[in-house]
Tab-separated table of C-alpha atoms in Angstrom:
chain	number	residue	atom	x	y	z
Z	181	MET	CA	138.637	-15.316	72.510
Z	182	GLY	CA	138.254	-18.845	70.401
Z	183	HIS	CA	141.218	-21.338	69.399
Z	184	GLY	CA	143.712	-19.670	71.984
Z	185	ALA	CA	142.798	-16.223	70.531
Z	186	ARG	CA	142.858	-12.917	72.235
Z	187	TRP	CA	142.791	-9.276	72.606
Z	188	ILE	CA	145.989	-7.252	73.679
Z	189	ASP	CA	144.961	-3.401	74.463
Z	190	LEU	CA	147.697	-0.693	74.916
Z	191	LEU	CA	147.227	3.076	75.912
Z	192	ASP	CA	149.829	4.903	75.126
Z	193	PRO	CA	152.684	2.003	75.213
Z	194	THR	CA	155.942	2.832	74.725
Z	195	ARG	CA	158.660	1.043	72.898
Z	196	GLU	CA	159.945	-1.621	75.488
Z	197	GLU	CA	155.851	-2.115	76.594
Z	198	LEU	CA	154.899	-3.006	72.880
Z	199	LEU	CA	157.687	-5.175	72.464
Z	200	GLU	CA	156.857	-7.072	75.834
Z	201	ASP	CA	152.920	-7.546	74.414
Z	202	SER	CA	153.884	-7.668	70.388
Z	203	PRO	CA	152.540	-11.182	69.490
Z	204	ILE	CA	154.669	-11.200	66.408
Z	205	GLU	CA	158.153	-9.223	65.804
Z	206	LEU	CA	156.913	-6.451	64.156
Z	207	HIS	CA	159.373	-4.739	61.143
Z	208	PRO	CA	160.863	-1.795	62.114
Z	209	ARG	CA	159.103	1.321	60.331
Z	210	ALA	CA	156.173	-0.655	61.909
Z	211	LEU	CA	157.331	-0.188	64.901
Z	212	ASP	CA	157.775	3.446	64.790
Z	213	ARG	CA	154.643	3.875	63.212
Z	214	LEU	CA	153.090	2.365	66.169
Z	215	VAL	CA	155.193	3.676	69.099
Z	216	ALA	CA	154.569	7.703	67.153
Z	217	ARG	CA	152.832	10.263	68.887
Z	218	PRO	CA	149.200	11.539	67.949
Z	219	GLU	CA	150.005	15.074	65.827
Z	220	ALA	CA	147.298	16.951	64.939
Z	221	GLU	CA	148.864	18.713	62.379
Z	222	HIS	CA	149.855	15.338	60.735
Z	223	GLU	CA	146.805	12.613	61.373
Z	224	PRO	CA	148.642	9.149	59.623
Z	225	ARG	CA	146.086	7.798	56.448
Z	226	PRO	CA	143.421	4.869	57.508
Z	227	THR	CA	144.616	1.665	56.252
Z	228	LEU	CA	144.283	-2.385	56.762
Z	229	GLU	CA	147.352	-4.193	55.450
Z	230	SER	CA	148.744	-7.205	54.964
Z	231	HIS	CA	153.033	-7.364	56.238
Z	232	GLY	CA	153.475	-10.357	55.946
Z	233	ASP	CA	152.565	-13.045	59.444
Z	234	TYR	CA	150.577	-10.302	60.661
Z	235	VAL	CA	147.379	-7.130	59.621
Z	236	LEU	CA	148.793	-3.744	60.203
Z	237	GLY	CA	146.347	-1.355	60.775
Z	238	VAL	CA	145.309	2.285	61.566
Z	239	LEU	CA	141.519	3.824	62.605
Z	240	LEU	CA	140.883	7.850	63.027
Z	241	VAL	CA	137.783	7.082	65.650
Z	242	ALA	CA	135.736	10.785	65.277
Z	243	VAL	CA	135.126	11.494	69.433
Z	244	ALA	CA	132.692	14.545	69.701
Z	245	VAL	CA	132.928	17.156	73.285
Z	246	PRO	CA	129.576	18.585	73.285
Z	247	ALA	CA	130.152	20.889	76.130
Z	248	GLU	CA	132.863	22.242	74.004
Z	249	ASP	CA	131.205	22.145	70.448
Z	250	ARG	CA	134.010	21.142	69.102
Z	251	VAL	CA	135.310	17.055	67.139
Z	252	PHE	CA	139.169	15.358	67.430
Z	253	TYR	CA	140.249	12.419	66.320
Z	254	GLN	CA	141.809	9.404	68.117
Z	255	GLU	CA	144.326	6.949	66.606
Z	256	ILE	CA	143.766	3.494	66.951
Z	257	ASP	CA	146.231	0.722	65.561
Z	258	LEU	CA	145.978	-2.877	65.046
Z	259	VAL	CA	148.135	-5.896	64.764
Z	260	LEU	CA	146.214	-8.883	63.923
Z	261	THR	CA	147.242	-12.603	63.554
Z	262	PRO	CA	144.991	-15.356	63.410
Z	263	ASP	CA	145.259	-15.786	66.897
Z	264	VAL	CA	146.368	-12.191	68.741
Z	265	ALA	CA	144.563	-9.099	67.895
Z	266	LEU	CA	147.005	-6.130	69.325
Z	267	THR	CA	145.158	-2.599	69.701
Z	268	VAL	CA	147.413	0.545	70.634
Z	269	ARG	CA	144.528	3.878	71.560
Z	270	LYS	CA	147.493	7.086	71.327
Z	271	THR	CA	145.689	10.228	73.274
Z	272	PRO	CA	146.045	13.633	71.475
Z	273	PRO	CA	147.644	15.566	74.553
Z	274	GLY	CA	144.517	16.798	76.870
Z	275	GLU	CA	142.134	14.806	75.515
Z	276	GLU	CA	140.436	11.699	77.375
Z	277	PRO	CA	141.408	8.162	75.621
Z	278	PHE	CA	138.962	6.617	73.383
Z	279	ASP	CA	136.581	3.851	75.326
Z	280	LEU	CA	136.674	0.228	73.493
Z	281	ALA	CA	133.706	-0.793	76.317
Z	282	GLU	CA	130.627	-0.890	73.727
Z	283	VAL	CA	133.191	-3.087	71.378
Z	284	GLN	CA	134.167	-5.478	74.437
Z	285	ARG	CA	130.428	-5.552	75.030
Z	286	ALA	CA	129.776	-7.110	71.243
Z	287	CYS	CA	132.263	-9.168	70.742
Z	288	ASP	CA	131.809	-10.574	74.815
Z	289	LEU	CA	128.512	-11.701	72.860
Z	290	HIS	CA	130.193	-13.666	70.398
Z	291	GLY	CA	131.539	-15.879	73.076
Z	292	SER	CA	134.995	-16.639	71.888
Z	293	PRO	CA	134.683	-14.117	68.679
Z	294	SER	CA	138.043	-14.487	66.255
Z	295	THR	CA	140.825	-11.347	66.235
Z	296	GLY	CA	138.905	-10.700	62.592
Z	297	LEU	CA	135.985	-9.879	64.942
Z	298	VAL	CA	137.581	-7.673	66.971
Z	299	ALA	CA	138.565	-6.025	63.711
Z	300	TYR	CA	135.320	-5.548	62.205
Z	301	TYR	CA	133.591	-4.245	65.522
Z	302	LEU	CA	136.271	-1.248	65.318
Z	303	VAL	CA	135.728	-0.889	61.565
Z	304	ASP	CA	131.702	-0.618	62.782
Z	305	GLU	CA	132.185	1.418	65.574
Z	306	VAL	CA	134.453	4.243	62.764
Z	307	ALA	CA	131.472	3.906	60.231
Z	308	GLU	CA	129.074	4.479	63.175
Z	309	ARG	CA	130.830	7.704	64.602
Z	310	TYR	CA	131.364	8.751	61.523
Z	311	LEU	CA	127.426	8.311	60.669
Z	312	GLN	CA	126.829	10.474	63.737
Z	313	LEU	CA	129.220	13.546	63.142
Z	314	ILE	CA	127.800	13.893	59.385
Z	315	ASP	CA	123.810	14.324	61.147
Z	316	VAL	CA	125.038	17.330	63.901
Z	317	LEU	CA	127.291	18.404	60.593
Z	318	ALA	CA	123.707	18.201	58.498
Z	319	ASP	CA	122.227	20.111	61.409
Z	320	GLU	CA	124.775	22.732	61.503
Z	321	ILE	CA	124.145	23.391	58.114
Z	322	ASP	CA	120.747	23.495	58.213
Z	323	GLU	CA	120.846	26.066	61.321
Z	324	LEU	CA	123.619	28.125	59.353
Z	325	GLU	CA	120.348	28.311	56.054
Z	326	ASP	CA	117.905	29.461	58.457
Z	327	GLY	CA	120.204	31.764	59.713
Z	328	ILE	CA	121.807	32.923	56.280
Z	329	GLU	CA	119.716	35.960	56.292
Z	330	SER	CA	119.405	37.415	60.090
Z	331	TRP	CA	123.044	36.730	61.019
Z	332	PRO	CA	125.403	39.618	60.659
Z	333	THR	CA	127.849	39.547	57.612
Z	334	GLU	CA	131.198	38.329	59.716
Z	335	ARG	CA	129.190	35.656	61.148
Z	336	VAL	CA	127.835	33.831	58.351
Z	337	ARG	CA	131.377	34.104	57.029
Z	338	VAL	CA	133.017	32.464	59.595
Z	339	ARG	CA	130.518	29.451	59.866
Z	340	LEU	CA	130.380	28.295	55.944
Z	341	SER	CA	134.426	28.483	56.215
Z	342	GLU	CA	134.040	26.624	59.809
Z	343	LEU	CA	131.493	23.663	58.033
Z	344	ARG	CA	133.117	23.897	55.174
Z	345	HIS	CA	136.787	23.259	57.137
Z	346	ASP	CA	134.641	19.877	58.684
Z	347	VAL	CA	133.942	19.053	55.567
Z	348	LEU	CA	137.721	18.758	53.985
Z	349	HIS	CA	138.578	17.312	57.420
Z	350	ILE	CA	136.243	14.643	57.136
Z	351	ARG	CA	136.484	13.430	53.822
Z	352	ARG	CA	140.152	13.042	54.982
Z	353	THR	CA	140.091	10.455	56.953
Z	354	LEU	CA	136.761	8.990	55.840
Z	355	SER	CA	137.563	8.296	52.081
Z	356	PRO	CA	140.307	6.335	53.528
Z	357	THR	CA	138.980	4.400	55.888
Z	358	ARG	CA	136.589	3.262	53.522
Z	359	ASP	CA	138.739	2.097	50.931
Z	360	ALA	CA	140.424	-0.170	53.704
Z	361	ALA	CA	136.801	-1.989	54.511
Z	362	ARG	CA	136.834	-2.450	50.790
Z	363	ARG	CA	139.876	-5.032	51.185
Z	364	ILE	CA	139.060	-6.626	53.143
Z	365	VAL	CA	135.123	-7.149	51.508
Z	366	ASP	CA	137.171	-7.788	48.552
Z	367	GLY	CA	139.607	-10.810	50.379
Z	368	ARG	CA	142.717	-9.078	49.611
Z	369	VAL	CA	143.877	-8.682	53.469
Z	370	ASP	CA	145.132	-12.338	54.905
Z	371	VAL	CA	148.071	-13.494	56.195
Z	372	GLY	CA	149.998	-15.791	54.141
Z	373	ASN	CA	147.785	-19.323	54.043
Z	374	ASN	CA	145.882	-18.328	57.180
Z	375	GLU	CA	142.992	-16.902	57.418
Z	376	VAL	CA	142.256	-13.410	59.691
Z	377	PHE	CA	138.957	-12.095	58.210
Z	378	ASP	CA	137.150	-15.574	56.839
Z	379	ARG	CA	134.055	-15.418	54.740
Z	380	SER	CA	131.462	-14.810	57.391
Z	381	LEU	CA	133.355	-11.232	58.780
Z	382	GLU	CA	133.865	-10.340	54.866
Z	383	VAL	CA	130.159	-9.911	54.847
Z	384	ASP	CA	129.925	-8.710	58.300
Z	385	PHE	CA	132.344	-6.233	56.870
Z	386	ALA	CA	130.364	-4.914	54.203
Z	387	ASP	CA	127.939	-4.189	56.337
Z	388	ALA	CA	130.513	-1.758	58.251
Z	389	TYR	CA	131.600	-0.739	53.831
Z	390	ASP	CA	128.126	-0.368	53.120
Z	391	LYS	CA	127.072	1.960	56.288
Z	392	LEU	CA	131.061	4.444	55.422
Z	393	LEU	CA	129.388	4.887	51.841
Z	394	ARG	CA	126.021	6.047	52.864
Z	395	ALA	CA	128.927	8.361	55.503
Z	396	THR	CA	130.668	9.546	52.171
Z	397	GLU	CA	127.243	10.202	50.012
Z	398	ALA	CA	125.875	12.195	52.935
Z	399	LEU	CA	129.558	13.784	52.963
Z	400	ASP	CA	128.406	14.600	49.734
Z	401	ILE	CA	125.170	16.835	50.227
Z	402	SER	CA	126.598	18.259	52.724
Z	403	ARG	CA	129.489	19.253	50.969
Z	404	GLU	CA	126.676	20.670	48.167
Z	405	LEU	CA	124.319	22.329	50.687
Z	406	ILE	CA	127.693	24.204	52.100
Z	407	THR	CA	128.512	25.278	48.432
Z	408	SER	CA	125.134	26.312	48.480
Z	409	ALA	CA	124.413	28.391	51.033
Z	410	ARG	CA	127.787	30.249	49.797
Z	411	GLU	CA	126.799	31.255	46.382
Z	412	PHE	CA	122.847	32.068	48.170
Z	413	HIS	CA	125.194	34.606	50.817
Z	414	GLN	CA	127.769	35.808	48.039
Z	415	SER	CA	124.356	36.666	46.061
Z	416	LYS	CA	122.710	38.120	48.916
Z	417	ILE	CA	126.113	40.335	49.577
Z	418	GLY	CA	126.468	41.706	45.677
Z	419	GLN	CA	122.305	42.394	45.628
Z	420	GLU	CA	123.021	44.149	49.461
Z	421	GLN	CA	126.268	46.124	47.141
Z	422	ASN	CA	124.003	46.495	43.875
Z	423	GLU	CA	121.643	48.849	46.500
Z	424	ILE	CA	123.498	50.625	47.904
Z	425	VAL	CA	125.400	51.551	44.851
Z	426	LYS	CA	121.574	51.830	43.522
Z	427	LYS	CA	121.129	54.516	46.541
Z	428	LEU	CA	124.336	57.010	45.777
Z	429	ALA	CA	123.876	56.863	42.328
Z	430	VAL	CA	120.299	58.092	43.276
Z	431	ILE	CA	121.838	60.723	45.563
Z	432	ALA	CA	124.609	61.856	43.000
Z	433	SER	CA	121.411	62.079	40.491
Z	434	LEU	CA	120.310	64.428	42.729
Z	435	LEU	CA	123.217	66.471	43.662
Z	436	LEU	CA	123.613	66.313	39.652
Z	437	PHE	CA	121.335	69.356	37.937
Z	438	PRO	CA	121.694	72.173	41.349
Z	439	THR	CA	125.890	71.520	41.156
Z	440	PHE	CA	126.007	72.213	37.875
Z	441	LEU	CA	123.582	75.571	37.845
Z	442	VAL	CA	125.494	76.875	40.809
Z	443	GLY	CA	128.714	75.987	38.563
Z	444	VAL	CA	127.102	77.668	35.707
Z	445	TYR	CA	125.615	80.906	37.541
Z	446	GLY	CA	129.084	80.808	40.000
Z	447	GLN	CA	131.367	81.700	37.290
Z	448	ASN	CA	131.048	85.702	37.325
Z	449	PHE	CA	131.814	86.118	34.309
Z	450	ASP	CA	130.136	89.769	32.949
Z	451	HIS	CA	128.311	89.136	30.585
Z	452	LEU	CA	125.431	86.806	32.503
Z	453	PRO	CA	122.352	88.292	32.092
Z	454	GLU	CA	121.011	85.945	34.472
Z	455	LEU	CA	122.453	87.705	37.380
Z	456	HIS	CA	121.494	90.721	37.206
Z	457	TRP	CA	116.874	89.796	37.157
Z	458	ARG	CA	115.514	90.837	39.862
Z	459	LEU	CA	114.232	87.522	40.882
Z	460	GLY	CA	116.932	85.432	39.163
Z	461	TYR	CA	117.872	84.157	42.288
Z	462	ALA	CA	114.595	82.668	43.547
Z	463	PHE	CA	113.789	81.439	40.235
Z	464	SER	CA	117.539	79.268	40.608
Z	465	TRP	CA	116.542	78.311	44.145
Z	466	ALA	CA	112.138	77.447	42.427
Z	467	VAL	CA	114.169	74.950	39.762
Z	468	ILE	CA	116.336	73.467	41.986
Z	469	VAL	CA	113.543	72.174	44.196
Z	470	VAL	CA	111.489	71.250	41.461
Z	471	THR	CA	114.163	69.693	39.465
Z	472	THR	CA	114.952	67.139	42.689
Z	473	ILE	CA	111.096	66.577	43.472
Z	474	GLY	CA	110.711	65.257	39.857
Z	475	GLN	CA	113.730	63.167	40.556
Z	476	LEU	CA	112.561	61.785	43.028
Z	477	ALA	CA	109.010	61.419	42.082
Z	478	PHE	CA	111.034	59.411	39.356
Z	479	PHE	CA	113.029	57.851	41.165
Z	480	ARG	CA	109.890	56.292	43.314
Z	481	TRP	CA	107.999	55.238	40.817
Z	482	LYS	CA	110.660	53.348	39.358
Z	483	LYS	CA	110.808	51.439	42.876
Z	484	TRP	CA	114.227	52.779	42.931
Z	485	ILE	CA	113.655	53.554	46.143
C-alpha cells in the first residue's frame, strides 16, 4: 500500500500470532477481543472507534448458505494505523471462512490504497451483503403472503416466527454498523494528529452509510409486512373459529326443540293426556321434523350454513 502502508490479514489467529503481527502494542482488553472465539449466542456489537494510537473495529458480515436456506454472521475485526491495516477473520465452528477476494480486488484498483480505504471497502461489502440479505427476506415475505391462505396453520405460524426472528437478528447487527459508519462520516474517528480517514474517505463512507440507511428502511418495511401478515393470519384464524362456533350453534339450535319435547314427555307423569293420544307418537315426530326443517330453512336464508 501507498506510503509504506500494508494490509495484514489473519485467519483465526492465536494470541502469539496476533502479538507477532500486530502493527502496534494493543491494550490487553483489545487483545482479548481480537483473540476471542466467535459465539453464535453472544455476537459482538459492530463498532469503529479510536483507541489512542489506533482504530479498533468490529464488523459482522452476513454470509448466505443457499443450499441450507440459512445465514450466519462472520466476525471481522480491524486494527488500523496510518501505516498498517490488520484484519482478523473469525470463522464460526463448522463454517467456511469469509473470502476477502472482492475487497482485495477493489483495493488493488487503487494501486496503493490507504489503510482507511481497506476499512471502507470492508464496510461497503458489509452494506452490500445487508441489502442482498434484505432482498432475499422480502422475497420470503412475498412467498408467505401468497401461501398464507393455502398453507396449513402450523406452517404459517412457524414461518412467521422464523421471519420475525430473522428481522430482529438483522436489526441487532445492522443498526450499530450504520452508527459506526456515521461516526466516520462525521469525522469522529481518528488517530491522534494522524489521519486514518481523510476527507475523501469520509465522502466514500457517506456512500456506505447511505446503503446501510437504505437497508434499515427496507428492514423496517419488511417488519411492517410481517406484522401485517401476522395480523391477517390471526384474523383468518379468528374467522375460522367463528365459523366453527356458528356451526356448533346451529347444531345446538336444531337439537334444542327435540330435546325439550322428549324431555317433557319423557318424565312419565300420570297426568299427561298427550301420552294417551292414539296419534301422539306420530304427532311428536311430525313436530320435530317440521321445526327442524323450518330452522334449517331459516339458517340457510340467513346464510349461516
